mmCIF file of C-alpha atoms and ligand atoms in Angstrom:
data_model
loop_
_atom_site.group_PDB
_atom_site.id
_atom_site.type_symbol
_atom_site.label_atom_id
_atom_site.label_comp_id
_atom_site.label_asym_id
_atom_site.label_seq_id
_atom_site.Cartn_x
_atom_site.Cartn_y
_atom_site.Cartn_z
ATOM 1 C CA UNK A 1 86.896 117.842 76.805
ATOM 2 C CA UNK A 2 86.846 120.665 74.612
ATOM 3 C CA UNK A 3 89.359 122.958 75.213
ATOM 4 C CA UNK A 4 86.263 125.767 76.019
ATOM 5 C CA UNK A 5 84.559 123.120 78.138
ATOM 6 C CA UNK A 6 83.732 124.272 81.632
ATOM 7 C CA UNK A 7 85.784 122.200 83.790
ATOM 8 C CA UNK A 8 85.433 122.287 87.673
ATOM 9 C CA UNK A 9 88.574 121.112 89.952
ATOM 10 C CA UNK A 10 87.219 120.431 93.166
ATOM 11 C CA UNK A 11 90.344 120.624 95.811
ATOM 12 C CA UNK A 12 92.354 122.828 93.540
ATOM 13 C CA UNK A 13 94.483 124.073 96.103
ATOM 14 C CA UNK A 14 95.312 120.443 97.323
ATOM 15 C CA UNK A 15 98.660 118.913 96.050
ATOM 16 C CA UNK A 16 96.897 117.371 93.010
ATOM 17 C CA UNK A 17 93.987 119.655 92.461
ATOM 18 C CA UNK A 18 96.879 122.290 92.217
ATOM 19 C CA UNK A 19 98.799 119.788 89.541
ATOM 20 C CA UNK A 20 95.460 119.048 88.043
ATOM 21 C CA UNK A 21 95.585 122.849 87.180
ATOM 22 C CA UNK A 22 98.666 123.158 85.918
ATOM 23 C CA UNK A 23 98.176 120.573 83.288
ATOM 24 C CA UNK A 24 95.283 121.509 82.406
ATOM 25 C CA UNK A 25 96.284 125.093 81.688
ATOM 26 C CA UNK A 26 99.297 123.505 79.608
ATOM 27 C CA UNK A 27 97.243 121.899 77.301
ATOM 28 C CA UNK A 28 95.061 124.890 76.899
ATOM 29 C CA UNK A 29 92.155 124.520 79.084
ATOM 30 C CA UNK A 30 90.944 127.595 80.046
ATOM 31 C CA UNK A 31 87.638 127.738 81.733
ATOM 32 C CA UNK A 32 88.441 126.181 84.728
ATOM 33 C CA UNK A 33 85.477 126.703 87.670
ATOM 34 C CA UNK A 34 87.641 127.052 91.506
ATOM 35 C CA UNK A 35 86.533 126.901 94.939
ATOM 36 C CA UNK A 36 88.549 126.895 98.157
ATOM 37 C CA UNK A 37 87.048 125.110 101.265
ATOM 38 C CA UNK A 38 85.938 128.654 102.372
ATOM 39 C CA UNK A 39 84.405 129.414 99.547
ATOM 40 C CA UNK A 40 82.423 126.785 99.445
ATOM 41 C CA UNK A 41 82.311 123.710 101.877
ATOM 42 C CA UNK A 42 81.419 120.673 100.236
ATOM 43 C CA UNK A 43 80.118 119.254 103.213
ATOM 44 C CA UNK A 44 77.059 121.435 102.713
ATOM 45 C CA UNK A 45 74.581 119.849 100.527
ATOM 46 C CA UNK A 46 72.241 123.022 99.456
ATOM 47 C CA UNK A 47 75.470 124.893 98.829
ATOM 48 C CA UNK A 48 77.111 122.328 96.551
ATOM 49 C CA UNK A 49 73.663 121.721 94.678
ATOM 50 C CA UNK A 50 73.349 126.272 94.394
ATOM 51 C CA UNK A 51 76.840 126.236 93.285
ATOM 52 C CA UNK A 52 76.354 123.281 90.291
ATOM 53 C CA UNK A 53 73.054 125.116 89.721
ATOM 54 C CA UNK A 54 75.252 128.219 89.151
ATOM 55 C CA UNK A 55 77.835 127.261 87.670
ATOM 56 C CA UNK A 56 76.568 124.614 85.202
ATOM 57 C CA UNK A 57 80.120 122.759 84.676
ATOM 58 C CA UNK A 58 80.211 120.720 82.162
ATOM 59 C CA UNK A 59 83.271 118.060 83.570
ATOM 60 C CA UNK A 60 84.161 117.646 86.984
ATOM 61 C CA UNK A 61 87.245 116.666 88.718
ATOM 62 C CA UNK A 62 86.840 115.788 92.221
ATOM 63 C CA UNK A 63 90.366 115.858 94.268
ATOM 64 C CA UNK A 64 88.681 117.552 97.412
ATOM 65 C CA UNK A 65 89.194 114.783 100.173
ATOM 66 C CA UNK A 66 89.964 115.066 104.425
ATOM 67 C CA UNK A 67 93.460 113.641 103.706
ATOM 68 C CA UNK A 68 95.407 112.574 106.960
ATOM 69 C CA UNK A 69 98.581 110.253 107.583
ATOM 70 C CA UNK A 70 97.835 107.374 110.350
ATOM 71 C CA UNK A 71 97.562 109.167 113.571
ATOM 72 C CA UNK A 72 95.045 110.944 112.089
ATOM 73 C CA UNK A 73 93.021 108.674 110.562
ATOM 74 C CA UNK A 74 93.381 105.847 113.910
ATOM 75 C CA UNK A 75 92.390 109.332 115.977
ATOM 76 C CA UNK A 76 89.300 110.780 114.215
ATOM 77 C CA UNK A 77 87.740 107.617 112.168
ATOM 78 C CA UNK A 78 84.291 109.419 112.368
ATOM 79 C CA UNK A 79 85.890 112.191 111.203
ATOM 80 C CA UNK A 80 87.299 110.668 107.846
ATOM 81 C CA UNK A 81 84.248 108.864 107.233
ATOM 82 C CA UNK A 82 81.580 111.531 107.781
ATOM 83 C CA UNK A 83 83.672 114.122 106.012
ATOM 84 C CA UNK A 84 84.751 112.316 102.892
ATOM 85 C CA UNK A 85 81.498 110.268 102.723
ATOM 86 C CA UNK A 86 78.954 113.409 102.589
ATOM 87 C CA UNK A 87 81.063 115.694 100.333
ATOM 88 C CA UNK A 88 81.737 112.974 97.618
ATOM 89 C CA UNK A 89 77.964 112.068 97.624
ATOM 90 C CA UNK A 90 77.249 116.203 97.345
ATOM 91 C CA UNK A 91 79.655 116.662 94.564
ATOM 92 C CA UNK A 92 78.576 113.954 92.430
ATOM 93 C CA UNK A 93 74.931 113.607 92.976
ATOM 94 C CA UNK A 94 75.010 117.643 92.513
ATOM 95 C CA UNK A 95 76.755 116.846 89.355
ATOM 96 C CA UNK A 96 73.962 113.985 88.099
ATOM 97 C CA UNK A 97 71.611 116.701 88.893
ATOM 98 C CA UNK A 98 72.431 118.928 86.334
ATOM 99 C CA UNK A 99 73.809 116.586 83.752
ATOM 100 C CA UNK A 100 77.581 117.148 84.032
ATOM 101 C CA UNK A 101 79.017 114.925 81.203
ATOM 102 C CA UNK A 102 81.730 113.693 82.894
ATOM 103 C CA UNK A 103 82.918 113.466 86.684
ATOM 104 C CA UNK A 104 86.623 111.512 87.486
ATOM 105 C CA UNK A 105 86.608 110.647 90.981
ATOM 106 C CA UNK A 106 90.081 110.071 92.741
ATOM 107 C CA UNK A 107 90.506 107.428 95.759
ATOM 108 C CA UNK A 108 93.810 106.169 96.843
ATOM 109 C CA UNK A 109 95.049 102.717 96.995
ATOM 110 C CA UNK A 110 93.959 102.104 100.868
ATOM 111 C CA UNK A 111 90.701 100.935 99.147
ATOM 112 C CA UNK A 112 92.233 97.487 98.144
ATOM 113 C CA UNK A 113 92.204 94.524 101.081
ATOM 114 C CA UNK A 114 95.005 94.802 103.504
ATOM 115 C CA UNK A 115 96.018 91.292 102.312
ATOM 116 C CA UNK A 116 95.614 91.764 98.792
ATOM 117 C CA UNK A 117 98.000 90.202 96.389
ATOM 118 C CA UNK A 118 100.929 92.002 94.961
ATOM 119 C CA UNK A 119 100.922 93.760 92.467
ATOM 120 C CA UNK A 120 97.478 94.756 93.394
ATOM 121 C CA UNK A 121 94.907 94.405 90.566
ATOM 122 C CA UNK A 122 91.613 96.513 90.067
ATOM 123 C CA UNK A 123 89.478 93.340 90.584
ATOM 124 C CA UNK A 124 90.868 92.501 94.232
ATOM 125 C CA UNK A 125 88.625 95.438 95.602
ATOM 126 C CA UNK A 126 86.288 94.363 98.176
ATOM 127 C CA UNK A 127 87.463 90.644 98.006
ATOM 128 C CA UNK A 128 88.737 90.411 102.188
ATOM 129 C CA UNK A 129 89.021 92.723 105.064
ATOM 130 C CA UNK A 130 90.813 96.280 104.837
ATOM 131 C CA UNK A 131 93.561 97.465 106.426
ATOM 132 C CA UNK A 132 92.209 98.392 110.325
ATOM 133 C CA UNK A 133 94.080 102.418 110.752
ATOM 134 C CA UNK A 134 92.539 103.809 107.678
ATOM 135 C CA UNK A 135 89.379 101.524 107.527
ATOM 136 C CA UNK A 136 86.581 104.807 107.562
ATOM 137 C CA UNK A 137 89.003 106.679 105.045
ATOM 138 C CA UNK A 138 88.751 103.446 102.546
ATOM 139 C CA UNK A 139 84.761 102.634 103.423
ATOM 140 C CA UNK A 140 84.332 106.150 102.189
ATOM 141 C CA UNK A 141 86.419 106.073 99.047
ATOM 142 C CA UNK A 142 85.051 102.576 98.286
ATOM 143 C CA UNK A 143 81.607 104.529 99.104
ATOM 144 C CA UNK A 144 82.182 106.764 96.147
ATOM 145 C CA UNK A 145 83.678 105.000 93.653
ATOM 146 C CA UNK A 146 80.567 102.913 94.342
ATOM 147 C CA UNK A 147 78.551 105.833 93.675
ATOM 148 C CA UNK A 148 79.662 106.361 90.436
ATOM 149 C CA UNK A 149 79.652 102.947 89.490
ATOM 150 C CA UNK A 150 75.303 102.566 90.504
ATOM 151 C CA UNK A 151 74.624 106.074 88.678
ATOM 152 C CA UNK A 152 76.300 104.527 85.204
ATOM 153 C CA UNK A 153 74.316 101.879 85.515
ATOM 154 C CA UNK A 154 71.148 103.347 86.670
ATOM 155 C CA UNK A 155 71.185 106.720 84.727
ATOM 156 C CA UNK A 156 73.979 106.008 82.293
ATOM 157 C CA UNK A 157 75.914 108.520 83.232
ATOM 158 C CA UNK A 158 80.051 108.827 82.550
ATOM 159 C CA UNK A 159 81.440 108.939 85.687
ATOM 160 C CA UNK A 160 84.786 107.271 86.113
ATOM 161 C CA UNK A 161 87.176 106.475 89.087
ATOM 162 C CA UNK A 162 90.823 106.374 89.717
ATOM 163 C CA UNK A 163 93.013 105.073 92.635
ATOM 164 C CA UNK A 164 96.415 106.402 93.177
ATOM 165 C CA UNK A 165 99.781 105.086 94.767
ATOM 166 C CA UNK A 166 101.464 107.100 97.021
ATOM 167 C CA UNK A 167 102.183 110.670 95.270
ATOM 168 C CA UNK A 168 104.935 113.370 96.204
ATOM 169 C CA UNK A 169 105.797 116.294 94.377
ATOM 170 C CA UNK A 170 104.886 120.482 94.151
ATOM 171 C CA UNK A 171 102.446 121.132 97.023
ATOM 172 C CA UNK A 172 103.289 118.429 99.368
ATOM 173 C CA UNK A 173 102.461 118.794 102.761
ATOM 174 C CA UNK A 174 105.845 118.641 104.856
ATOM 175 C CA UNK A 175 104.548 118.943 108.483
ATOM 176 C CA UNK A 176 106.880 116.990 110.816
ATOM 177 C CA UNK A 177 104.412 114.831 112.014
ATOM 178 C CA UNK A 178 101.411 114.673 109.212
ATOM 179 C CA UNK A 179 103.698 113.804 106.587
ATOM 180 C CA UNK A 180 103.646 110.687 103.977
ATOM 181 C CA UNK A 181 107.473 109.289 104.073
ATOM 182 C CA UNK A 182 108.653 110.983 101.000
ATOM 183 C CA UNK A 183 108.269 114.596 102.131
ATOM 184 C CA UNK A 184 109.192 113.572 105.405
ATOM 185 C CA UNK A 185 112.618 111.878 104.515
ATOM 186 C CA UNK A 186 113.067 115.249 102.689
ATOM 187 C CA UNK A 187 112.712 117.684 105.659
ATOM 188 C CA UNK A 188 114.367 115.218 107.847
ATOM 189 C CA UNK A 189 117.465 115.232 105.758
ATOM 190 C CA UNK A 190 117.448 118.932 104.639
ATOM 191 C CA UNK A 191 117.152 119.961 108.905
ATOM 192 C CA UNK A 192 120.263 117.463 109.276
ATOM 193 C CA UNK A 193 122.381 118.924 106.662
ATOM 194 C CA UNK A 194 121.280 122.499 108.014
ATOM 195 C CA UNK A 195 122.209 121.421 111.735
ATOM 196 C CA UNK A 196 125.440 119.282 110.605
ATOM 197 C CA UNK A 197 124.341 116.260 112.008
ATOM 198 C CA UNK A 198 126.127 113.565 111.996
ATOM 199 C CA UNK A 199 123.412 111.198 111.637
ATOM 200 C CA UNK A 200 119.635 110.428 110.593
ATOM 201 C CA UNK A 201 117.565 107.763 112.128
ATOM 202 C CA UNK A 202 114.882 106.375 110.244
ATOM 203 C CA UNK A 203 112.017 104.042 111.334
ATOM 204 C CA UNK A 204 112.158 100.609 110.917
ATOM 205 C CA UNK A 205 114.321 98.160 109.349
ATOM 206 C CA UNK A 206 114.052 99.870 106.170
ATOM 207 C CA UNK A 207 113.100 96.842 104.133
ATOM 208 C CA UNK A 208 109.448 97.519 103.393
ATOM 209 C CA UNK A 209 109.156 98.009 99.206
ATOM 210 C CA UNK A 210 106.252 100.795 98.138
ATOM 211 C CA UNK A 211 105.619 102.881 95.058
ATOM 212 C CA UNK A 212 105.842 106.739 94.316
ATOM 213 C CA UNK A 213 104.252 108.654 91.567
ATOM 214 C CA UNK A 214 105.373 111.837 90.412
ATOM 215 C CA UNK A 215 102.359 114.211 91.435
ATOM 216 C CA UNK A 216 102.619 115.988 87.790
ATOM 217 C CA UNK A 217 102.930 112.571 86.164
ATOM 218 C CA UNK A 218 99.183 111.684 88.239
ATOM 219 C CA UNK A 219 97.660 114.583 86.487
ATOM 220 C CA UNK A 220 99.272 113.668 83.230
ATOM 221 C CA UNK A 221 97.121 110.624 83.552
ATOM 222 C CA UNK A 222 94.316 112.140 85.274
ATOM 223 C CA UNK A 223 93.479 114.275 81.955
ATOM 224 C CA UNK A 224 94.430 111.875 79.619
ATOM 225 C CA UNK A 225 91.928 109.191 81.273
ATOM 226 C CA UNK A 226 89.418 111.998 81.261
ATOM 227 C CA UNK A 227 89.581 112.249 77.449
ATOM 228 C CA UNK A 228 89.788 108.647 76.661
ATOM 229 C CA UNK A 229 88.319 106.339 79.372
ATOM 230 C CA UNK A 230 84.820 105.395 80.157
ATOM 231 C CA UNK A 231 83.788 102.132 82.375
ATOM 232 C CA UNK A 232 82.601 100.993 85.483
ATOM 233 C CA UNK A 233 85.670 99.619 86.856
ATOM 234 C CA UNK A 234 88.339 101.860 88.580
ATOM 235 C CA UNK A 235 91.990 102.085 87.021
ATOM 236 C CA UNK A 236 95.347 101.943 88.981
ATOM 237 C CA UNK A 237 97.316 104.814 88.838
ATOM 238 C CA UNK A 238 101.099 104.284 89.891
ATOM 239 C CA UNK A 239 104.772 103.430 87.981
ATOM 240 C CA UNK A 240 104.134 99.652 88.637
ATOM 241 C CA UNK A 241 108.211 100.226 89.837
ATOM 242 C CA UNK A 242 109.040 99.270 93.824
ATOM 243 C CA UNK A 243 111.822 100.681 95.821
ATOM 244 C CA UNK A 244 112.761 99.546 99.618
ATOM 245 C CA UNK A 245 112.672 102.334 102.371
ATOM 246 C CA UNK A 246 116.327 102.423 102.558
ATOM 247 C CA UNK A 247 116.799 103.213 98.824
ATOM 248 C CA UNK A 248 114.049 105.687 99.133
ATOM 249 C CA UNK A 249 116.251 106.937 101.889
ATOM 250 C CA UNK A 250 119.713 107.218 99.792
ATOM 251 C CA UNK A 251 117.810 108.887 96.886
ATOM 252 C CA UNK A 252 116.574 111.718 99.029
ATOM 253 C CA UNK A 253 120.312 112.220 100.819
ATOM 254 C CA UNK A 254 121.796 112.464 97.306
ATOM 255 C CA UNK A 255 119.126 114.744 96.500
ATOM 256 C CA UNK A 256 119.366 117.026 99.806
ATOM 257 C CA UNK A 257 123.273 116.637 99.871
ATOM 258 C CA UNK A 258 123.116 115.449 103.133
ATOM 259 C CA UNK A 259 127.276 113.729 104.248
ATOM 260 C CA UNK A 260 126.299 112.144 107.211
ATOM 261 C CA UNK A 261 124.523 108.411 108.063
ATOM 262 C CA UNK A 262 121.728 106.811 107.926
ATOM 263 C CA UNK A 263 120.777 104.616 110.954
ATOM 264 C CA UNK A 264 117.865 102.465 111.468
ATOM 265 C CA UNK A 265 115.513 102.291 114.264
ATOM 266 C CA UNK A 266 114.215 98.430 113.714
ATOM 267 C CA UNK A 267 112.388 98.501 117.072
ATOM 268 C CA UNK A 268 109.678 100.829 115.235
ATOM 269 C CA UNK A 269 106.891 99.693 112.660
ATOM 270 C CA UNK A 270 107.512 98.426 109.402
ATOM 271 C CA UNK A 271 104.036 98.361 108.215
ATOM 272 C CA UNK A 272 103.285 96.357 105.182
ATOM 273 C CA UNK A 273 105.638 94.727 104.249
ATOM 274 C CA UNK A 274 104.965 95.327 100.227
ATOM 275 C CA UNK A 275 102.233 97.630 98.387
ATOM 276 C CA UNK A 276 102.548 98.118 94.857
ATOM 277 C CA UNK A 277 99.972 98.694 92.492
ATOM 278 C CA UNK A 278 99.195 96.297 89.358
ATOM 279 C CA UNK A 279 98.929 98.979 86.594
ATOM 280 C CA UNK A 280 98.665 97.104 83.424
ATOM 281 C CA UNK A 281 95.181 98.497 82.399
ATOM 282 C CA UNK A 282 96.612 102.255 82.465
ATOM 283 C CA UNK A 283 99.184 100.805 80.095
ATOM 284 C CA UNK A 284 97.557 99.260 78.425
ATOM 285 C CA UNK A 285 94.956 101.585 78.012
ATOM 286 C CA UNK A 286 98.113 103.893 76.740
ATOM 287 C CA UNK A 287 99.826 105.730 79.275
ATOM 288 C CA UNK A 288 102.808 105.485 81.326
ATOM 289 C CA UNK A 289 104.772 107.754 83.837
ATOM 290 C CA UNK A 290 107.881 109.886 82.826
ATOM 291 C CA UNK A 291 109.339 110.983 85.588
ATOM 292 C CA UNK A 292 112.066 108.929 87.407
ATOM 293 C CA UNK A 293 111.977 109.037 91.312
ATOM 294 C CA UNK A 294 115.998 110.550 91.053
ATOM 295 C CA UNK A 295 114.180 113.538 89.109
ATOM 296 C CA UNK A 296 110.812 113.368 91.102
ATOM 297 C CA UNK A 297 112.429 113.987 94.520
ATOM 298 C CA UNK A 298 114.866 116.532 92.981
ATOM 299 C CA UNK A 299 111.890 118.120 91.639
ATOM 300 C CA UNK A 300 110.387 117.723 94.761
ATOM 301 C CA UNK A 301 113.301 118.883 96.571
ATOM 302 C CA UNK A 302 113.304 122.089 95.219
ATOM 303 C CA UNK A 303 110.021 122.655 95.816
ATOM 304 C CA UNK A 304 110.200 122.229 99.473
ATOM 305 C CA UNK A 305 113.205 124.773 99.786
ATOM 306 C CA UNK A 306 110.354 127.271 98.193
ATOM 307 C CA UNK A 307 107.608 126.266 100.558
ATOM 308 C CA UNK A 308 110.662 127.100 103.052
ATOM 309 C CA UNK A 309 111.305 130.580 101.769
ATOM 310 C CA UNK A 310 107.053 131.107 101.070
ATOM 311 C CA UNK A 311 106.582 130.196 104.636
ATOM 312 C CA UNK A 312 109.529 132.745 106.051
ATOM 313 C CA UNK A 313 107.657 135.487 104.290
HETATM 314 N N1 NAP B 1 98.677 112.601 98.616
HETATM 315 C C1 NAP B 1 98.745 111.330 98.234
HETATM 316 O O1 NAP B 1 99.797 110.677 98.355
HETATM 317 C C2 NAP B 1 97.557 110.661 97.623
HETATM 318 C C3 NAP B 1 97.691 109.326 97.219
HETATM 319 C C4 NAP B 1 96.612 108.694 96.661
HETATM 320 C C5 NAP B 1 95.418 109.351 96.501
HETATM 321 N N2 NAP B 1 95.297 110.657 96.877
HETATM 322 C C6 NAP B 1 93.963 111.264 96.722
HETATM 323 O O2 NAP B 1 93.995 112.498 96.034
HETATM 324 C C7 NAP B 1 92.983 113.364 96.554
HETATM 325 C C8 NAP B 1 93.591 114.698 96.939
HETATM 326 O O3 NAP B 1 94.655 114.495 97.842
HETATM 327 P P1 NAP B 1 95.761 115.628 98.140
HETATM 328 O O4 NAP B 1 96.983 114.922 98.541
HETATM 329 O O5 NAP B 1 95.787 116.611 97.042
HETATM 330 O O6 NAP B 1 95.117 116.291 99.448
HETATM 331 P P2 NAP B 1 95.307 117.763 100.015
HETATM 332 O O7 NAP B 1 96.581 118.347 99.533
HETATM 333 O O8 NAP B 1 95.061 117.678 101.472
HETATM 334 O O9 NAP B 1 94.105 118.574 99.349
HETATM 335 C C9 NAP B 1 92.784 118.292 99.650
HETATM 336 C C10 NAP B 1 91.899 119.400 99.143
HETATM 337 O O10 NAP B 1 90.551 119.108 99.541
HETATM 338 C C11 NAP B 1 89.914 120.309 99.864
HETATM 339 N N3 NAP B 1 88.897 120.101 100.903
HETATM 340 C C12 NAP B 1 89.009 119.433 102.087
HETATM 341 N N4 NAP B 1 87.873 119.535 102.806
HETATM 342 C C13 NAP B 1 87.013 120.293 102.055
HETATM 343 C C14 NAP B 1 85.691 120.766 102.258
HETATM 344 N N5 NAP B 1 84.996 120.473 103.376
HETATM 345 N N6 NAP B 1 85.132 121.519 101.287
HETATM 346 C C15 NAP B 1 85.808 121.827 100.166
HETATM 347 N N7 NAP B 1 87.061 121.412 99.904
HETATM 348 C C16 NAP B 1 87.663 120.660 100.850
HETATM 349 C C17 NAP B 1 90.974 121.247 100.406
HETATM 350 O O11 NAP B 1 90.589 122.556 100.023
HETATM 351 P P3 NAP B 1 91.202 123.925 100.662
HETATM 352 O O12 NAP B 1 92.675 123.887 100.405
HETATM 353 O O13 NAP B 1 90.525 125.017 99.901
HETATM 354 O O14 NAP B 1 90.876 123.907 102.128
HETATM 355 C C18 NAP B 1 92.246 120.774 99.688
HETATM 356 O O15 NAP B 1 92.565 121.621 98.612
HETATM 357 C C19 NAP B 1 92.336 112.614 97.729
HETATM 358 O O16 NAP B 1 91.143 112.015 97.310
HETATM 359 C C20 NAP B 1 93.344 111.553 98.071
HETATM 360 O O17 NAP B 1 92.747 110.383 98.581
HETATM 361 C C21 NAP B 1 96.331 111.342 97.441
#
């Protein structure tokens, strides 16, 4: 990308549209292309095809996805799949259509098979069954990765895919139901310090190890991969570092200040018991991650006591 090029950030108000942004405009991108959901609705084909027609962007990054935590996906499956499915196939067909020259496509790690191995590698994708609660999330996902893949090889095109871990950071959605752990260990322990509790109770045994990626540090990657990868094959995106539940949980106490205990609730859901991501193509294809989870959730932290104080107004 030039640093002129026409660049379009589908999702840009989304946690990492909105950090997709932000790097961008820090390494001097300036002609950035934005659309909220009202503005235009990617679900609507002969709107998405006016608006490329339009607009004539010359790279596209597509972070516009119906994101939801379990419930949500277990509740509206049709939902997920219809959604997701028709405005990935919009955006990026739209984009073939007028010769964008390059198009990254972001999926999460749900894609991979529910017994995968650990770490996770790029080739384990549609080797077994997928997990069952997010199944029409990952069908679509897999759907457009897929996508990209068949137009490269049909129409030679240079459209790319990445998948991922679990991200937290500037933007994060802290509902106290919808939320991923992270953010919701955060609220959780920042409403006990404000209510002097004496204790928090967390779900599950606390054993189960996953992986967190700094949200700035994804679109760090996301524009360097933009600039310097091409292939069919998607690439992990993650720290390749684990941490349990429970030392998730004392990380965000320190962070909140919180004096009081942590209890667990082992008669609750553990989930999988392990999901970590293999990254050693992104390293080696020269990146790694900066940010350490102690800064991340300080970071992120901070960010929720200003989503606090935006919301109040
Ligand atoms: N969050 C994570 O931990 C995580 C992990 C791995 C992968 N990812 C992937 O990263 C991508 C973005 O996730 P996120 O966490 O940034 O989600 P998010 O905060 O919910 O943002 C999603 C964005 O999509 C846009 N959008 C939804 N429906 C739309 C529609 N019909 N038309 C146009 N725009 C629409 C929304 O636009 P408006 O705000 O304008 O309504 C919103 O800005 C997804 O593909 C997700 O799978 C996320």
């Amino acid at each position: 990308m030039d640093k002129n090029s026409k660049i379009y950030v589908a999702g840009h108000h989304g946690m990492v549209g909105s950090a997709i942004i932000r790097r961008l405009h820090d390494q001097g991108y300036q002609n950035l292309v934005l659309r909220t959901s009202k503005e235009l609705d990617l679900r609507r084909q002969a709107e998405v095809e006016r608006f490329f027609e339009e607009e004539q962007p010359e790279y596209v990054f597509l972070a516009a996805a119906k994101v939801g935590g379990i419930m949500a996906n277990q509740s509206y499956p049709a939902d997920f799949m219809y959604d997701n499915m028709i405005m990935e196939m919009n955006v990026i067909h739209s984009a073939y259509g007028i010769g964008v020259k390059k198009l990254m496509f972001l999926g999460s790690s749900c894609i991979y098979p529910r017994l995968a191995p650990q770490p996770m590698p790029e080739s384990c994708l549609l080797t077994s069954s997928l997990e069952q609660t997010n199944e029409a999330y990952a069908l679509a996902k897999i759907s457009g990765l897929k996508y990209c893949e068949y137009l490269n090889r049909q129409c030679g095109t240079d459209y790319i895919s990445v998948m991922p871990t679990n991200l937290y950071g500037p933007n994060d959605n802290y509902h106290p139901e919808h939320s991923h752990v992270l953010p919701a260990l955060i609220r959780r322990f920042h409403e006990a310090r404000e209510a002097g509790k004496e204790e928090v109770v967390i779900w599950g045994s606390g054993k189960p190890l996953r992986e967190f990626l700094y949200v700035d540090d994804l679109a760090d990657a996301c524009v360097y991969l933009m600039n310097t990868y091409s292939g069919n094959e998607t690439v992990n995106l993650g720290t390749g570092k684990e941490v349990s539940i429970a030392q998730l949980a004392e990380l965000v106490k320190e962070a909140v200040g919180y004096k009081g205990k942590i209890t667990y609730d082992p008669s609750k859901p553990d989930g999988t018991p392990r999901k970590l991501l293999d990254v050693s193509k992104l390293n080696a294809l020269g990146w790694t991650y900066q940010t350490e989870l102690e800064e991340g959730i300080r970071l992120a932290y901070e960010d929720f006591k200003n989503s606090e104080v935006r919301a109040e107004r």
